[in-house]
Short mmCIF file of C-alpha atoms in Angstrom, two decimals:
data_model
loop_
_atom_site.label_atom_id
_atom_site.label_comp_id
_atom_site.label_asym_id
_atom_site.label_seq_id
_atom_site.Cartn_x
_atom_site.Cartn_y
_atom_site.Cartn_z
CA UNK A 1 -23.08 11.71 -19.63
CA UNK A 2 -22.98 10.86 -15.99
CA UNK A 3 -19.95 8.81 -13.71
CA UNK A 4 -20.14 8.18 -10.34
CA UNK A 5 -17.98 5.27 -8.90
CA UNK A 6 -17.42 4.48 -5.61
CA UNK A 7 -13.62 3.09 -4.88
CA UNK A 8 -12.01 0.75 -1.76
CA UNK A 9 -8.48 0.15 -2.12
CA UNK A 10 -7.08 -3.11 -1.19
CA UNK A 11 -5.72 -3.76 2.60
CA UNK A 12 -3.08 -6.29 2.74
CA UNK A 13 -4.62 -9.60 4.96
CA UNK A 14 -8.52 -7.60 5.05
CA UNK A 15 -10.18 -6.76 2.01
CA UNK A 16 -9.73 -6.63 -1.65
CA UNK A 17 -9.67 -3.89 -4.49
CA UNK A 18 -13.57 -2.87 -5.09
CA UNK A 19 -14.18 -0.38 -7.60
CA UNK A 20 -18.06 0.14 -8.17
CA UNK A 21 -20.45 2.67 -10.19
CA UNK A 22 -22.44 3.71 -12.81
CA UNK A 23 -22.15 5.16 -15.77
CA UNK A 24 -25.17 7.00 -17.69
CA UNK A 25 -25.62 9.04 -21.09
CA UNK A 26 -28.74 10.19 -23.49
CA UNK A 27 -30.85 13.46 -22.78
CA UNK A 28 -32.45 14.47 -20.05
CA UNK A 29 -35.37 17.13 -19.87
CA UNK A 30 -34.30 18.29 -16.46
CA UNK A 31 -31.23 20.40 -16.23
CA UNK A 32 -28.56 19.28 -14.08
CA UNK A 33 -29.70 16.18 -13.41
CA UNK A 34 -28.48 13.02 -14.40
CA UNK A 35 -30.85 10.67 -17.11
CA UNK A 36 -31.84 7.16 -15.59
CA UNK A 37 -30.62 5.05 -18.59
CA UNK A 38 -29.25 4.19 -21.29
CA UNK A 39 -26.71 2.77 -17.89
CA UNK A 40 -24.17 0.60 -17.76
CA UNK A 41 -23.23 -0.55 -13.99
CA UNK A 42 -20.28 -2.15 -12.92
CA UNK A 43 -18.36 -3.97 -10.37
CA UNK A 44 -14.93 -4.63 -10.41
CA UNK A 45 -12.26 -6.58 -7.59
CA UNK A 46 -8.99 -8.13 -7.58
CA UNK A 47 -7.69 -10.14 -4.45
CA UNK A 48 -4.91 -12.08 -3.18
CA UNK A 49 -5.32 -16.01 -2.66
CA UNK A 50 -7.65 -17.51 -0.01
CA UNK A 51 -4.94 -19.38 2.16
CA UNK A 52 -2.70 -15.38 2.54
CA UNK A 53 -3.77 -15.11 5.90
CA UNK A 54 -3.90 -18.82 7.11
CA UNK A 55 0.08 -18.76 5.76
CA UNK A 56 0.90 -15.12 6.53
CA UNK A 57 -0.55 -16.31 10.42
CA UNK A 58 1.20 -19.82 10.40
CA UNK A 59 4.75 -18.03 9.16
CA UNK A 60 7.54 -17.65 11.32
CA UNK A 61 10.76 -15.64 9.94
CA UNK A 62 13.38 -16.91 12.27
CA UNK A 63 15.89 -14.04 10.18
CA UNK A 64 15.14 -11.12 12.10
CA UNK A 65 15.86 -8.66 9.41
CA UNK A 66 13.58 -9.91 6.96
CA UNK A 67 10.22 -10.43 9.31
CA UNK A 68 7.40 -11.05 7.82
CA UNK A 69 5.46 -7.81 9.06
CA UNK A 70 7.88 -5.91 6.59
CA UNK A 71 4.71 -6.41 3.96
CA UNK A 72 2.85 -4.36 6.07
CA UNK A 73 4.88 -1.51 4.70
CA UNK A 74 4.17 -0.27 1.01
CA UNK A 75 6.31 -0.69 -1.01
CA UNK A 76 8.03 -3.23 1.93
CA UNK A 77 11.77 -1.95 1.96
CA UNK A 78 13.09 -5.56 0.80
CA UNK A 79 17.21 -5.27 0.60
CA UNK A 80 20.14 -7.73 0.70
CA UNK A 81 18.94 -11.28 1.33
CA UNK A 82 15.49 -10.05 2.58
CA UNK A 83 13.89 -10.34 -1.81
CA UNK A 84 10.62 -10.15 -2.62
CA UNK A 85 10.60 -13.27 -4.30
CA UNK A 86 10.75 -14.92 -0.47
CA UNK A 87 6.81 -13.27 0.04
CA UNK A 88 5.61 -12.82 -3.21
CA UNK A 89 2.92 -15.67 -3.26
CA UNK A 90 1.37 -13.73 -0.39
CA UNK A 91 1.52 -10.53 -2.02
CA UNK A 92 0.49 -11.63 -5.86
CA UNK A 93 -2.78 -11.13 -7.32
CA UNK A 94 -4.51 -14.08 -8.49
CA UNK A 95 -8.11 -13.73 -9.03
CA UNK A 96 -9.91 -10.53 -10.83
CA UNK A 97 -13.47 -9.96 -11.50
CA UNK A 98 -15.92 -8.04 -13.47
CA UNK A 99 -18.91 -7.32 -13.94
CA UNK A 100 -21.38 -4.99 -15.90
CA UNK A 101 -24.88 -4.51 -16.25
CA UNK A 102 -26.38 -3.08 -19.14
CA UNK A 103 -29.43 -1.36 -19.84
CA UNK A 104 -31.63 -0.09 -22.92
CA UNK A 105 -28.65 0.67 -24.65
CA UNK A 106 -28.45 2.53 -28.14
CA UNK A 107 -28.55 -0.05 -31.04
CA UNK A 108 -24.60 0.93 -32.27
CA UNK A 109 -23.58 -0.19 -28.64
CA UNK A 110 -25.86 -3.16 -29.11
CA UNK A 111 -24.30 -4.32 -32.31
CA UNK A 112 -20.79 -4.42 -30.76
CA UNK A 113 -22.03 -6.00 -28.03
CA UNK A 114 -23.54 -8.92 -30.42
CA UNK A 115 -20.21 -9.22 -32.29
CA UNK A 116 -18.10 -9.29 -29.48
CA UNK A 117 -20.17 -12.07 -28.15
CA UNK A 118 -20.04 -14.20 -32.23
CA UNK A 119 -16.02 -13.68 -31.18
CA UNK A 120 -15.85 -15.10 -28.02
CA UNK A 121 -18.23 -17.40 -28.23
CA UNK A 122 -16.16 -18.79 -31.29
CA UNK A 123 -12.78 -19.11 -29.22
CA UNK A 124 -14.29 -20.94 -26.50
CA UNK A 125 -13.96 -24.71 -26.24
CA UNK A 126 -17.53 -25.95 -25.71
CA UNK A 127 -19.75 -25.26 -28.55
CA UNK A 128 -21.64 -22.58 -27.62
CA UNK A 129 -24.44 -20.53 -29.64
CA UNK A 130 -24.16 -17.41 -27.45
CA UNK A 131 -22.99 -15.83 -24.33
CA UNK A 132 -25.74 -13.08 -24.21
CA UNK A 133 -23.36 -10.49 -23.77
CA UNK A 134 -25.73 -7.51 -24.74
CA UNK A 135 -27.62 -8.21 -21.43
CA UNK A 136 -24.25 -8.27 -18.85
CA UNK A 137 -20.63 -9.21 -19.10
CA UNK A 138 -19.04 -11.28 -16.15
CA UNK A 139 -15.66 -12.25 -15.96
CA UNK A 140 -13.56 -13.77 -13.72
CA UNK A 141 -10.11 -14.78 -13.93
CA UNK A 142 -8.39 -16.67 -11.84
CA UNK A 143 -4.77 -18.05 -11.77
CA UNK A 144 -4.23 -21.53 -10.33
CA UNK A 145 -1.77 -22.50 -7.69
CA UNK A 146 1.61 -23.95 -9.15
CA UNK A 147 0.29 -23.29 -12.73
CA UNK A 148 1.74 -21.00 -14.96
CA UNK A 149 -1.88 -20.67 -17.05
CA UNK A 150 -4.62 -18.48 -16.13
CA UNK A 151 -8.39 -19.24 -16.53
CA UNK A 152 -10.73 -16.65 -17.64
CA UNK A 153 -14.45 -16.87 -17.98
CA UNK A 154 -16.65 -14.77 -19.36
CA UNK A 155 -20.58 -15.37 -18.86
CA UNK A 156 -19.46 -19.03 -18.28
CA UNK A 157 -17.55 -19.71 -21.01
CA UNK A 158 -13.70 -21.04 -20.03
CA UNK A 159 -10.82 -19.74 -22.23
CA UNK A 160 -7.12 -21.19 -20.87
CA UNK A 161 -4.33 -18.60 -21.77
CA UNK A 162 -0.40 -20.31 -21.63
CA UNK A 163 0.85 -17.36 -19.42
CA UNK A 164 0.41 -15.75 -15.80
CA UNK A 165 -1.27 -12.87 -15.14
CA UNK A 166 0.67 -11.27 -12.80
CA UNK A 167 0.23 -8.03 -10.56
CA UNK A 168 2.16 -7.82 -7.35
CA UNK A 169 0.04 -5.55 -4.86
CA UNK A 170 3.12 -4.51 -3.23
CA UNK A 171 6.15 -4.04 -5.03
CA UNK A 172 3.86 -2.74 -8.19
CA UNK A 173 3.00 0.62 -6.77
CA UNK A 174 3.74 4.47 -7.92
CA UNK A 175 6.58 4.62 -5.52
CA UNK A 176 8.13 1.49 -6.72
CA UNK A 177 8.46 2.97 -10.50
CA UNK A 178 9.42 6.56 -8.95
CA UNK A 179 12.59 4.11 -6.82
CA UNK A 180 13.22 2.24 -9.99
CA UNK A 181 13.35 5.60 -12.42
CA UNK A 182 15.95 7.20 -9.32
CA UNK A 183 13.21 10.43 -8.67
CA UNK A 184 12.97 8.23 -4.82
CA UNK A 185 15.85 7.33 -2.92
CA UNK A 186 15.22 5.07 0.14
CA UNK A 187 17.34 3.91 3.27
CA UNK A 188 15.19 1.52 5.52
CA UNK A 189 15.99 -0.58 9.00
CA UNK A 190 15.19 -3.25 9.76
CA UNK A 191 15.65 -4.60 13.90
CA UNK A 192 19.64 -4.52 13.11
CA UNK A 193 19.93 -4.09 9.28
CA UNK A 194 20.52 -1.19 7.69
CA UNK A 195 20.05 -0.56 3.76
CA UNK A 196 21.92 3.24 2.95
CA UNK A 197 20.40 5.50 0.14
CA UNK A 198 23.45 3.44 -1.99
CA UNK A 199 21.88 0.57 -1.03
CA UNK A 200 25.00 -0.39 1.34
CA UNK A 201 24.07 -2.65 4.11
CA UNK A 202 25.14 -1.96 6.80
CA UNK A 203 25.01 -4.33 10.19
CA UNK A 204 24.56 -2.15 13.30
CA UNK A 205 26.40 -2.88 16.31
CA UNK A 206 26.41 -1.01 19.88
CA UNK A 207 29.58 0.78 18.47
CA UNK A 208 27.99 2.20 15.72
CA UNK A 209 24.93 2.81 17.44
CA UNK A 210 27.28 4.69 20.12
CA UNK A 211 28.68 6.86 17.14
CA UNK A 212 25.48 8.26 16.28
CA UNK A 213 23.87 8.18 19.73
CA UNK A 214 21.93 11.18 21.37
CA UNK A 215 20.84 10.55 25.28
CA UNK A 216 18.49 7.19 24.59
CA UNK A 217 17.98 7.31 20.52
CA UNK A 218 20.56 7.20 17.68
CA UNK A 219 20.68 9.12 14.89
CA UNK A 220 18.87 7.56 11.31
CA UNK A 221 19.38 10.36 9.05
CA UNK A 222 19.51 14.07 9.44
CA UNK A 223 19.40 16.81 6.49
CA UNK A 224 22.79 18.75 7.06
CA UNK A 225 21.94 21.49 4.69
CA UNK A 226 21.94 25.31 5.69
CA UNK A 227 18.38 24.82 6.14
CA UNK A 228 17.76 21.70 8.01
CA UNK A 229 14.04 20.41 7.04
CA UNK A 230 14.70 16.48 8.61
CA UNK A 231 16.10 14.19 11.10
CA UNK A 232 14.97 10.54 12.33
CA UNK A 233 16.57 9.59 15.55
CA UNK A 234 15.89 6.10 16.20
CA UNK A 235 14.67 5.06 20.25
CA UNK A 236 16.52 2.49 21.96
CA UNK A 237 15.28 -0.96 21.93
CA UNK A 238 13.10 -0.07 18.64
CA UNK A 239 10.32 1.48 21.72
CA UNK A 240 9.86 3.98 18.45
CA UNK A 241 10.79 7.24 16.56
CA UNK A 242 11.38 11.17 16.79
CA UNK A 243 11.06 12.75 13.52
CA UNK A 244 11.93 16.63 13.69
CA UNK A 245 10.51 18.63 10.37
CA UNK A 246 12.07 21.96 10.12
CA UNK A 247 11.85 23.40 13.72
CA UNK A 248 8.75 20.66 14.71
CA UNK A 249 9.06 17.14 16.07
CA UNK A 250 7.10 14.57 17.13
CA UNK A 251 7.65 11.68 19.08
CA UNK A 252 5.50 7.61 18.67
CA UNK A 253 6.14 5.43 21.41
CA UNK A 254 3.62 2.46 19.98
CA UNK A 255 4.09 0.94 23.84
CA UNK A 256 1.32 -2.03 24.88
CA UNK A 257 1.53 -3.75 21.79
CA UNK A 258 1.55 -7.53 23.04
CA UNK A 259 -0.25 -9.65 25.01
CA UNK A 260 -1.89 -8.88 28.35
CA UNK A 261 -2.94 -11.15 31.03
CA UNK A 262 -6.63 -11.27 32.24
CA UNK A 263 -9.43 -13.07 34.14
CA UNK A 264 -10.41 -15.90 31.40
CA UNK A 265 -6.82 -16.54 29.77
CA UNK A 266 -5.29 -13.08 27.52
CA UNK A 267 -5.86 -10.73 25.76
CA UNK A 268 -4.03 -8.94 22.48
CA UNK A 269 -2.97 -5.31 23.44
CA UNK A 270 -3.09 -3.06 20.37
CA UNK A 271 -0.62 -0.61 19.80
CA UNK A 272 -0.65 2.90 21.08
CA UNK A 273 -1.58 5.40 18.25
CA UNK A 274 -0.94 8.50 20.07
CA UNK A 275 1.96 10.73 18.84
CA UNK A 276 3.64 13.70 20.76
CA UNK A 277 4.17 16.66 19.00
CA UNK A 278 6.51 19.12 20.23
CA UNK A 279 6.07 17.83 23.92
CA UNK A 280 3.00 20.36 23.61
CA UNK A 281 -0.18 17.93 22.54
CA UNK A 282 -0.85 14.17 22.43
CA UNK A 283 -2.73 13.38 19.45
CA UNK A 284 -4.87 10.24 18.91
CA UNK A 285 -4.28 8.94 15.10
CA UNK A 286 -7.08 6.71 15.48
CA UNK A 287 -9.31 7.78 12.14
CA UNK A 288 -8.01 11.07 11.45
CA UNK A 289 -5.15 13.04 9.30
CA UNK A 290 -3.20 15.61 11.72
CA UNK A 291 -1.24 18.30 9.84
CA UNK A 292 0.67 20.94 11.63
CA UNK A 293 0.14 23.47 11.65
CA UNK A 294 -3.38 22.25 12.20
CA UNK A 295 -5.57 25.20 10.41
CA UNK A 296 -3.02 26.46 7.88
CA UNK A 297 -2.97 25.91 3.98
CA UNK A 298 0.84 25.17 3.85
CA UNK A 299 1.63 22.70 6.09
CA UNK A 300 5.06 21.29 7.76
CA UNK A 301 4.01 17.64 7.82
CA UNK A 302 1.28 15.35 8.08
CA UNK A 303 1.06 12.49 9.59
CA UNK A 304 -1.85 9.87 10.20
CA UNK A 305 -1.92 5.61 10.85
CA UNK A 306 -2.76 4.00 7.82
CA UNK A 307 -5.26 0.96 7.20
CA UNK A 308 -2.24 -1.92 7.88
CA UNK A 309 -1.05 -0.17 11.06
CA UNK A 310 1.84 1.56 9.48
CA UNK A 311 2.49 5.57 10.89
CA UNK A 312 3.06 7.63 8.38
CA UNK A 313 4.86 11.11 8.17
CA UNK A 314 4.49 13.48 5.19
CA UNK A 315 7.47 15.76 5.27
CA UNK A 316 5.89 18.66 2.97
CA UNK A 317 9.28 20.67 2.89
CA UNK A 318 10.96 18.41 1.41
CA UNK A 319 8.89 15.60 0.33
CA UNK A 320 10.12 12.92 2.20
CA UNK A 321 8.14 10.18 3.64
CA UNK A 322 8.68 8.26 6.97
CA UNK A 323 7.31 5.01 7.65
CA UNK A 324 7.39 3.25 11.25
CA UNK A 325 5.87 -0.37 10.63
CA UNK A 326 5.66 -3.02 13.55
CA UNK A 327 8.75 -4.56 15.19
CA UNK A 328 10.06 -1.25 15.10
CA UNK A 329 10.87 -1.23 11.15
CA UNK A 330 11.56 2.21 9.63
CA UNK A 331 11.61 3.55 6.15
CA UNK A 332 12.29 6.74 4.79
CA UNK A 333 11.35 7.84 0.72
CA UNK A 334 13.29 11.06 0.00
CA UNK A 335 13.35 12.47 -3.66
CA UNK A 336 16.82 11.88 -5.00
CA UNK A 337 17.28 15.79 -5.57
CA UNK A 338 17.85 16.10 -1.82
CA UNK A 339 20.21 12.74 -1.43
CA UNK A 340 23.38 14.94 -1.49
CA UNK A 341 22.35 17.03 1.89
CA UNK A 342 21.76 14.13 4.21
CA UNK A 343 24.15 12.77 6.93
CA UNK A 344 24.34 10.05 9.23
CA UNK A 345 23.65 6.48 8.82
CA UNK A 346 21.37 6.27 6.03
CA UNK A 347 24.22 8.24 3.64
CA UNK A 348 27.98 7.68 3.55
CA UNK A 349 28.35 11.99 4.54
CA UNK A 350 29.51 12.24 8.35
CA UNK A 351 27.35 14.59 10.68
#
């Protein structure tokens, strides 16, 4: 048997979930090589609803610390009165679909295909003699605005179910369960809000950024251990973020984000996706993964811009991961095992 699939992940405001491929079985008489049927083919997608970006465009969050670009950010670091229920129509799933392709399959597959089609065809409303399910299977199901039903048809054939299918694309993610089961402890801010490992809010005034300040940048979190492996020092005016890893550090300045002025009106200025490392290299993010050290098998961190904007560092000493989304939002995911060794704001240990 051969399976080759080809998968796109979904990108929040850009593209849906695609997963495509093939699959084939039976004998071949050339080694190593793959037969050309019996093959079943198959496409399957799952999207958000049409209007997301229209809204997501239109919305303005007058609360500062619960923007709306905090979806960018996976899982977003929602906290206090910033829920997820406030964005979850624009994060929800609410159309899937499927389809496969058969061809000159063996006669046992056949015969469950022609069964399953008797069953269907028997629970659908209109009277229908067959759905011709041995040649392809398409279904799409789609759940209506302000319903709580969801419509599924397969080969044409509408079946209403009494409940929503529901599958939110960002709080429904690995690292959501691994927060939820306590293996990921997170402490997130947000322009002046900031959510503690305890999930303690905290409201950040000059006076406590003056407590924790170094020379223009305060200090996030720091590990105070022996050993030190992290520390996130926040700049001033949320310009960006120096993350040290062990005895490395980079700096991301994402300056020239805005709007610039030119002959025929303006222009939008995308961010800067350069980072600093160790005041030694500038490194353009744009397309690639940079780990450092760059050539060696065991790594201090890695860190890259992923496909909604969001920099992303990959502490590998200690596992942690740094997020720094737009409007200067910043997130840290630290397994719980390391909690107790962290200082500053994020924990309620003094440096």
């Amino acid at each position: 048997m051969c399976f080759s699939a080809d998968y796109r992940p979904l990108v929040f405001l850009e593209r849906p979930f695609e997963l495509t491929g093939d699959v084939v079985f039976g004998e071949t008489k050339v080694p190593k090589q793959c037969p050309k049927e019996p093959r079943i083919a198959f496409n399957v997608s799952y999207h958000l609803p049409e209007y997301v970006e229209r809204v997501y465009r239109a919305l303005e969050t007058e609360d500062r610390s619960c923007p709306k670009e905090i979806l960018r950010l996976t899982p977003p670091p929602f906290s206090g009165d910033c829920r997820a229920e406030r964005f979850s129509p624009l994060t929800t799933v609410s159309g899937l679909d499927a389809h496969f392709k058969f061809t000159k399959l063996p006669s046992w597959i056949d015969m469950l295909l022609h069964r399953l089609d008797h069953a269907v065809s028997a629970v659908v409303p209109e009277r229908v003699h067959t759905l011709n399910m041995t040649d392809h299977i398409d279904v799409q199901a789609r759940v209506p605005q302000f319903t709580n039903d969801t419509e599924i048809q397969i080969n044409g054939g509408a079946i209403w179910f009494p409940s929503r299918f529901y599958h939110n694309v960002k709080m429904q993610h690995s690292y959501t369960s691994r927060i939820e089961y306590g293996f990921l402890s997170v402490c997130s801010l947000v322009h002046d809000k900031l959510t503690t490992f305890n999930d303690r809010v905290i409201r950040l005034t000059e006076a406590i950024r003056n407590e924790y300040r170094v020379r223009d940048s305060f200090l996030m979190t720091a590990d105070c251990s022996l050993t030190p492996k992290l520390a996130i020092f926040v700049l001033d005016d949320h310009k960006g973020v120096q993350i040290y890893t062990g005895g490395n550090y980079l700096i991301y300045e994402p300056a020239g984000s805005g709007v610039a002025a030119t002959r025929n009106g303006t222009r939008d200025v995308p961010p800067s996706q350069t980072v600093n490392i160790n005041d030694e290299q500038l490194i353009d993010l744009r397309n690639i993964v940079y780990q450092y050290p760059p050539d060696d098998e065991f790594y201090d961190f890695r860190v890259y811009i992923d496909r909604e904007g969001v920099l992303v560092v990959e502490n590998q000493l200690n596992g942690a991961v740094v997020q720094y989304g737009p409007t200067g939002i910043v997130n840290l995911l630290l397994p719980t095992v390391h909690k107790g060794q962290m200082c500053g704001l994020c924990s309620d240990r003094a440096v």
